[in-house]
Amino acid sequence: MFIPNLLSTESGSESIVRARIVIVEDEPDLRDAVAEYLDAAGYDVATAETAAAARILIETQPFHLAILDIAMPGEDGLSLGRWLRSRMPIGIIYATAAGTALDRIVGLELGADDYIVKPYELREVLARVRSVLRRVPQPSELLDRKARTDRRSVAFGPFQADLDGRLVTGANGAVIDMAKSEFDVLEVFLTRANRLLTRAAISEAIGFTEDPESSRAVDIRIMRLRKKIETDPANPKFLRTVRGEGYIFSLPTGDGN
């Protein structure tokens, strides 16, 4: 589905296929401005004014990242994002109007990688795009990683986490459906097991700036993780809360490789 390699906008190499971004935004001036800015920064950009138009576009072309306006006529960006998540491992940035914190929280709960608040600076969009693309593994990278015999893996309870392949499987070998943002947080814990991690430390490790919204985003990702790896999320065995301080991932000595 995906184009295998990304253009490094800093290297200037045109031999590598450029990252493909789709912008879904019903405000034409804003949509065109963002598209032109990202195109000038070295990305291959396509646009759509509605979720319906975006679905047609995405069915015929591969993309690495989507910037989705939440409030659009007809199908909204959150619904489109859920559909995208069910089809491909694509990075998602939601755009939301100022003051609509609920939309941002819902977006994070649905597995968004980041969000931007309108009105926003084009430089901020570019910074967030670059940040998300650094965290989005490409299929060619996953295949290369899975072909290695020395790839990192960690076992915890009935689960096996392939850190290089960015894959978690359960006791019966079934793949655990996990958004990239969720795996980012899980990897932080698995590589720092049995250590108290503050929200600030977790935010820094996954590339967030520490502020109230980032802390909330960390909490939401942890809540989603618990639902997927804990038998009883309300009484977690692995990912425990240390009240007033942060979190700790309990991993018995000897687990992991």
C-alpha positions as CSV (number, residue, x, y, z in Angstrom):
1,M,0.0,0.0,0.0
2,F,2.7,2.5,0.9
3,I,5.5,4.0,-1.1
4,P,8.5,2.5,0.7
5,N,10.9,5.4,1.3
6,L,10.7,9.0,2.4
7,L,12.5,12.0,1.0
8,S,14.8,13.6,3.6
9,T,14.0,17.3,3.1
10,E,17.4,18.1,4.7
11,S,19.5,15.8,2.5
12,G,18.1,17.2,-0.7
13,S,18.2,13.8,-2.3
14,E,15.7,13.4,-5.1
15,S,16.5,9.7,-5.6
16,I,14.2,8.8,-2.7
17,V,10.4,8.9,-3.1
18,R,8.9,11.8,-1.3
19,A,6.5,11.3,1.7
20,R,2.9,11.5,0.5
21,I,0.4,13.6,2.5
22,V,-3.3,14.0,2.1
23,I,-5.0,17.2,3.4
24,V,-8.8,16.9,4.0
25,E,-10.1,20.4,4.7
26,D,-13.4,22.1,3.6
27,E,-11.9,25.7,3.8
28,P,-10.4,26.1,0.3
29,D,-8.0,29.0,1.2
30,L,-6.6,27.2,4.2
31,R,-6.4,23.9,2.3
32,D,-4.5,25.4,-0.6
33,A,-2.1,27.4,1.7
34,V,-1.2,24.2,3.7
35,A,-0.8,22.2,0.5
36,E,1.5,24.8,-1.1
37,Y,3.6,25.2,2.0
38,L,4.2,21.4,2.5
39,D,4.8,21.0,-1.2
40,A,7.5,23.7,-1.0
41,A,9.0,21.8,2.0
42,G,9.5,18.7,-0.2
43,Y,6.4,16.6,0.3
44,D,4.0,15.1,-2.3
45,V,0.7,16.6,-1.4
46,A,-2.9,15.8,-2.4
47,T,-6.1,17.5,-1.2
48,A,-9.8,16.8,-0.7
49,E,-12.6,19.1,0.5
50,T,-14.8,16.3,2.0
51,A,-14.4,12.9,3.6
52,A,-16.2,11.3,0.7
53,A,-13.7,12.8,-1.8
54,A,-10.8,11.7,0.5
55,R,-12.1,8.1,0.6
56,I,-12.0,8.0,-3.2
57,L,-8.5,9.5,-3.3
58,I,-7.1,7.2,-0.6
59,E,-8.6,4.1,-2.3
60,T,-6.5,4.8,-5.4
61,Q,-3.3,6.3,-4.0
62,P,-1.0,5.4,-1.1
63,F,-0.3,8.0,1.6
64,H,2.1,8.2,4.6
65,L,0.2,10.9,6.6
66,A,-3.2,12.5,6.7
67,I,-4.2,16.0,8.0
68,L,-7.9,15.8,8.8
69,D,-10.2,18.7,9.7
70,I,-12.6,17.4,12.4
71,A,-15.5,19.7,11.7
72,M,-16.5,19.2,8.0
73,P,-19.9,19.0,6.3
74,G,-21.2,15.4,6.0
75,E,-18.8,12.8,7.4
76,D,-16.5,14.4,10.0
77,G,-12.7,14.0,10.3
78,L,-13.0,11.7,13.3
79,S,-15.1,9.2,11.4
80,L,-12.7,9.4,8.4
81,G,-9.8,8.8,10.8
82,R,-11.4,5.6,12.2
83,W,-11.8,4.4,8.6
84,L,-8.2,5.2,7.8
85,R,-6.9,3.4,10.9
86,S,-8.9,0.3,9.9
87,R,-7.2,0.2,6.5
88,M,-3.6,1.2,6.8
89,P,-0.8,2.2,9.2
90,I,-1.0,5.9,8.3
91,G,0.0,8.9,10.5
92,I,-2.9,11.1,11.4
93,I,-3.0,14.8,12.5
94,Y,-6.4,16.2,13.4
95,A,-7.1,19.9,12.9
96,T,-9.6,21.3,15.4
97,A,-11.0,24.8,16.2
98,A,-9.7,26.7,19.2
99,G,-11.5,25.9,22.4
100,T,-12.8,22.5,21.3
101,A,-10.8,20.4,23.8
102,L,-13.3,17.6,23.7
103,D,-12.6,17.0,20.0
104,R,-8.9,16.9,20.7
105,I,-9.4,14.3,23.5
106,V,-11.6,12.2,21.3
107,G,-9.1,12.3,18.5
108,L,-6.3,11.1,20.8
109,E,-8.5,8.4,22.1
110,L,-9.1,7.2,18.5
111,G,-5.4,6.9,17.9
112,A,-4.4,10.3,16.4
113,D,-0.6,10.9,16.3
114,D,-1.0,14.6,16.9
115,Y,-3.4,17.6,16.5
116,I,-3.2,21.2,15.6
117,V,-5.5,24.0,16.8
118,K,-7.0,26.5,14.4
119,P,-5.9,29.2,13.6
120,Y,-2.4,27.8,13.3
121,E,0.9,28.9,11.8
122,L,2.1,27.0,8.7
123,R,5.5,26.5,10.4
124,E,3.7,24.7,13.2
125,V,2.1,22.4,10.7
126,L,5.4,21.6,9.1
127,A,7.0,20.9,12.5
128,R,4.2,18.5,13.5
129,V,4.3,16.8,10.1
130,R,8.0,16.1,10.4
131,S,7.6,14.9,14.0
132,V,4.9,12.4,13.0
133,L,6.6,11.1,9.9
134,R,9.7,10.4,12.0
135,R,7.5,8.1,14.1
136,V,5.7,6.4,11.2
137,P,7.4,3.2,10.2
138,Q,7.4,2.4,6.5
139,P,6.6,-1.2,5.3
140,S,10.0,-1.6,3.8
141,E,11.5,-0.7,7.1
142,L,9.3,-3.3,8.9
143,L,10.2,-6.0,6.4
144,D,13.9,-5.2,6.8
145,R,13.5,-5.3,10.6
146,K,11.6,-8.5,10.6
147,A,14.3,-10.2,8.5
148,R,16.9,-9.5,11.1
149,T,17.8,-12.3,13.5
150,D,18.9,-9.9,16.2
151,R,15.8,-7.8,16.4
152,R,14.8,-6.6,19.9
153,S,11.8,-8.3,21.5
154,V,10.3,-8.2,25.0
155,A,8.0,-10.8,26.6
156,F,5.5,-9.7,29.3
157,G,2.8,-12.1,30.5
158,P,1.2,-13.7,27.4
159,F,2.4,-10.9,25.1
160,Q,5.5,-10.7,22.9
161,A,6.5,-7.2,21.7
162,D,8.8,-7.0,18.6
163,L,10.3,-3.5,19.2
164,D,12.0,-3.4,15.8
165,G,9.0,-4.8,13.9
166,R,6.7,-2.6,16.0
167,L,4.4,-5.6,16.5
168,V,2.7,-7.0,19.6
169,T,1.2,-10.5,19.6
170,G,-0.9,-12.4,22.2
171,A,-0.7,-15.9,23.7
172,N,-2.1,-17.5,20.6
173,G,0.1,-15.5,18.2
174,A,-2.8,-13.1,17.3
175,V,-1.6,-9.6,16.4
176,I,-2.8,-7.0,18.9
177,D,-4.3,-4.0,17.1
178,M,-2.3,-1.0,18.3
179,A,-2.0,2.5,16.9
180,K,1.5,3.9,16.4
181,S,1.0,6.4,19.2
182,E,0.1,3.6,21.6
183,F,3.2,1.5,20.5
184,D,5.4,4.6,21.0
185,V,4.3,4.7,24.7
186,L,4.6,1.0,25.1
187,E,8.1,1.0,23.7
188,V,9.1,3.7,26.2
189,F,7.9,1.6,29.1
190,L,9.4,-1.7,27.8
191,T,12.8,-0.2,27.3
192,R,12.7,1.4,30.8
193,A,10.9,-1.4,32.7
194,N,10.7,-1.3,36.4
195,R,11.5,2.4,36.5
196,L,9.3,5.2,37.7
197,L,8.5,7.5,34.7
198,T,7.0,10.9,35.1
199,R,4.6,12.2,32.5
200,A,7.2,14.8,31.6
201,A,9.8,12.0,30.9
202,I,7.3,10.0,28.9
203,S,6.3,13.1,26.9
204,E,9.9,13.9,26.1
205,A,10.6,10.3,25.1
206,I,7.8,10.3,22.5
207,G,8.5,13.8,21.2
208,F,5.9,15.9,23.0
209,T,6.5,19.2,24.8
210,E,5.4,18.9,28.4
211,D,2.2,20.9,29.0
212,P,-1.2,20.1,30.4
213,E,-2.5,18.9,26.9
214,S,0.6,16.6,26.5
215,S,0.1,15.1,30.0
216,R,-3.5,14.4,29.1
217,A,-2.4,12.8,25.8
218,V,0.0,10.5,27.7
219,D,-2.8,9.5,30.1
220,I,-5.1,8.7,27.2
221,R,-2.5,6.5,25.5
222,I,-1.9,4.7,28.7
223,M,-5.6,4.2,29.2
224,R,-5.9,2.7,25.7
225,L,-2.8,0.5,26.3
226,R,-4.3,-0.9,29.5
227,K,-7.4,-2.0,27.7
228,K,-5.3,-4.0,25.3
229,I,-2.7,-5.6,27.6
230,E,-4.3,-5.8,31.0
231,T,-6.9,-8.5,32.0
232,D,-8.4,-5.9,34.4
233,P,-7.5,-2.4,33.2
234,A,-8.9,-0.9,36.5
235,N,-6.3,-3.0,38.4
236,P,-3.3,-3.2,36.1
237,K,-0.7,-5.9,36.5
238,F,1.9,-4.4,34.2
239,L,1.3,-0.6,33.7
240,R,0.8,0.7,37.2
241,T,0.1,4.2,38.4
242,V,2.3,5.7,41.1
243,R,-0.1,8.3,42.6
244,G,1.3,11.9,42.3
245,E,4.5,10.8,40.6
246,G,3.9,8.9,37.3
247,Y,3.8,5.4,36.0
248,I,5.9,2.2,36.2
249,F,5.9,-0.8,33.9
250,S,6.4,-4.0,36.0
251,L,8.4,-6.6,34.2
252,P,9.8,-9.6,36.1
253,T,13.6,-9.9,35.9
254,G,14.5,-12.2,33.1
255,D,11.7,-11.3,30.8
256,G,12.6,-9.8,27.4
257,N,15.5,-10.3,25.0
